[in-house]
Amino acid sequence: SSDCMRKLCDILYRITGVIVVTLMIEIILMTFLQVFTRYIINASIPWAQELIVYSMVWMVLLGCSMGMRKHEVACMDLLIGKLPPKGQKIIRIINNLILVSFLTVLLFINKDVVANAMSRLSGMMRIPMGYVNLSLSISCALTVLYLAVDLYDDFISLLGKGEEKTE
């Protein structure tokens, strides 16, 4: 049911939020530590820059999926805002169908990229690069799930068989 999917989305959103905040804290601490060791101790942590960059990739992509869940992504709604509510809903459905299509294709393309990148190791940390590329797949999958729930709610609302969703 739609309520179960919404609950699942809420749980995934909260888990993603914890991961994003943890990554942000790690990025800040590692950046501070790298600056401290480089300029105060005159030594460098060889793998710190790599960890910061890969963490930032994960943080940004997961953050994008969170933005989509809460409808807090940049969009041009100047013209759409002038439409009646039913017209706005139809445009939102078309937009979300296009996004789901694009993200699904991206998800399947990235599956091969991740598989191929598992055999390549990062320069300093020696981790499989597939784990970095996996961030795109997870972000796409989360966003498709969130959009699917929105599409379901919008279709039901458009057909007049349900209540308007509230955020």
mmCIF file of C-alpha atoms in Angstrom, residues 51-132:
data_model
loop_
_atom_site.group_PDB
_atom_site.id
_atom_site.type_symbol
_atom_site.label_atom_id
_atom_site.label_comp_id
_atom_site.label_asym_id
_atom_site.label_seq_id
_atom_site.Cartn_x
_atom_site.Cartn_y
_atom_site.Cartn_z
ATOM 1 C CA LEU A 51 38.840 10.200 1.570
ATOM 2 C CA ILE A 52 37.507 13.768 1.612
ATOM 3 C CA VAL A 53 36.751 13.745 -2.117
ATOM 4 C CA TYR A 54 35.033 10.344 -2.077
ATOM 5 C CA SER A 55 33.044 11.289 1.023
ATOM 6 C CA MET A 56 31.964 14.492 -0.676
ATOM 7 C CA VAL A 57 30.765 12.546 -3.729
ATOM 8 C CA TRP A 58 28.657 10.294 -1.507
ATOM 9 C CA MET A 59 27.370 13.230 0.551
ATOM 10 C CA VAL A 60 26.315 15.279 -2.487
ATOM 11 C CA LEU A 61 24.585 12.434 -4.310
ATOM 12 C CA LEU A 62 22.755 11.208 -1.211
ATOM 13 C CA GLY A 63 21.854 14.817 -0.421
ATOM 14 C CA CYS A 64 20.354 15.169 -3.901
ATOM 15 C CA SER A 65 18.058 12.209 -3.284
ATOM 16 C CA MET A 66 17.023 13.805 0.015
ATOM 17 C CA GLY A 67 16.260 17.065 -1.777
ATOM 18 C CA MET A 68 14.050 15.223 -4.253
ATOM 19 C CA ARG A 69 12.162 13.525 -1.415
ATOM 20 C CA LYS A 70 11.295 16.854 0.188
ATOM 21 C CA HIS A 71 10.818 18.692 -3.129
ATOM 22 C CA GLU A 72 13.685 21.031 -2.254
ATOM 23 C CA VAL A 73 15.567 20.994 -5.527
ATOM 24 C CA ALA A 74 16.079 23.959 -7.799
ATOM 25 C CA CYS A 75 13.342 24.229 -10.401
ATOM 26 C CA MET A 76 11.751 26.791 -12.655
ATOM 27 C CA ASP A 77 8.171 27.092 -11.456
ATOM 28 C CA LEU A 78 7.432 30.634 -12.616
ATOM 29 C CA LEU A 79 5.108 29.475 -15.398
ATOM 30 C CA ILE A 80 3.898 26.315 -13.685
ATOM 31 C CA GLY A 81 2.827 28.345 -10.643
ATOM 32 C CA LYS A 82 0.408 30.293 -12.861
ATOM 33 C CA LEU A 83 -1.421 27.111 -13.887
ATOM 34 C CA PRO A 84 -4.501 25.862 -12.032
ATOM 35 C CA PRO A 85 -3.813 23.118 -9.445
ATOM 36 C CA LYS A 86 -4.861 20.329 -11.832
ATOM 37 C CA GLY A 87 -2.518 21.668 -14.530
ATOM 38 C CA GLN A 88 0.325 21.899 -12.015
ATOM 39 C CA LYS A 89 -0.290 18.288 -10.999
ATOM 40 C CA ILE A 90 -0.255 17.121 -14.634
ATOM 41 C CA ILE A 91 3.031 18.956 -15.283
ATOM 42 C CA ARG A 92 4.488 17.458 -12.078
ATOM 43 C CA ILE A 93 3.433 13.956 -13.204
ATOM 44 C CA ILE A 94 5.016 14.435 -16.649
ATOM 45 C CA ASN A 95 8.176 15.846 -15.057
ATOM 46 C CA ASN A 96 8.424 12.956 -12.571
ATOM 47 C CA LEU A 97 7.843 10.363 -15.320
ATOM 48 C CA ILE A 98 10.693 11.879 -17.333
ATOM 49 C CA LEU A 99 12.932 11.918 -14.246
ATOM 50 C CA VAL A 100 12.095 8.304 -13.349
ATOM 51 C CA SER A 101 12.854 7.240 -16.927
ATOM 52 C CA PHE A 102 16.187 9.076 -16.976
ATOM 53 C CA LEU A 103 17.246 7.851 -13.528
ATOM 54 C CA THR A 104 16.273 4.266 -14.332
ATOM 55 C CA VAL A 105 18.402 4.314 -17.490
ATOM 56 C CA LEU A 106 21.251 5.897 -15.511
ATOM 57 C CA LEU A 107 20.878 3.229 -12.831
ATOM 58 C CA PHE A 108 21.200 0.406 -15.355
ATOM 59 C CA ILE A 109 24.134 2.040 -17.148
ATOM 60 C CA ASN A 110 25.918 2.650 -13.847
ATOM 61 C CA LYS A 111 25.478 -1.019 -12.886
ATOM 62 C CA ASP A 112 28.116 -1.921 -15.492
ATOM 63 C CA VAL A 113 30.316 1.022 -14.507
ATOM 64 C CA VAL A 114 30.291 -0.125 -10.869
ATOM 65 C CA ALA A 115 31.050 -3.729 -11.835
ATOM 66 C CA ASN A 116 33.992 -2.679 -14.035
ATOM 67 C CA ALA A 117 35.310 -0.219 -11.454
ATOM 68 C CA MET A 118 35.470 -2.863 -8.715
ATOM 69 C CA SER A 119 38.738 -4.105 -10.228
ATOM 70 C CA ARG A 120 40.343 -0.625 -10.177
ATOM 71 C CA LEU A 121 41.801 0.514 -6.868
ATOM 72 C CA SER A 122 42.037 4.107 -5.684
ATOM 73 C CA GLY A 123 45.481 5.657 -5.603
ATOM 74 C CA MET A 124 46.120 6.045 -1.891
ATOM 75 C CA MET A 125 43.477 4.140 0.065
ATOM 76 C CA ARG A 126 43.506 1.162 -2.340
ATOM 77 C CA ILE A 127 39.728 0.714 -2.200
ATOM 78 C CA PRO A 128 37.796 -0.515 -5.240
ATOM 79 C CA MET A 129 36.564 2.500 -7.217
ATOM 80 C CA GLY A 130 33.261 0.719 -7.684
ATOM 81 C CA TYR A 131 32.363 1.741 -4.137
ATOM 82 C CA VAL A 132 32.670 5.396 -5.133
#
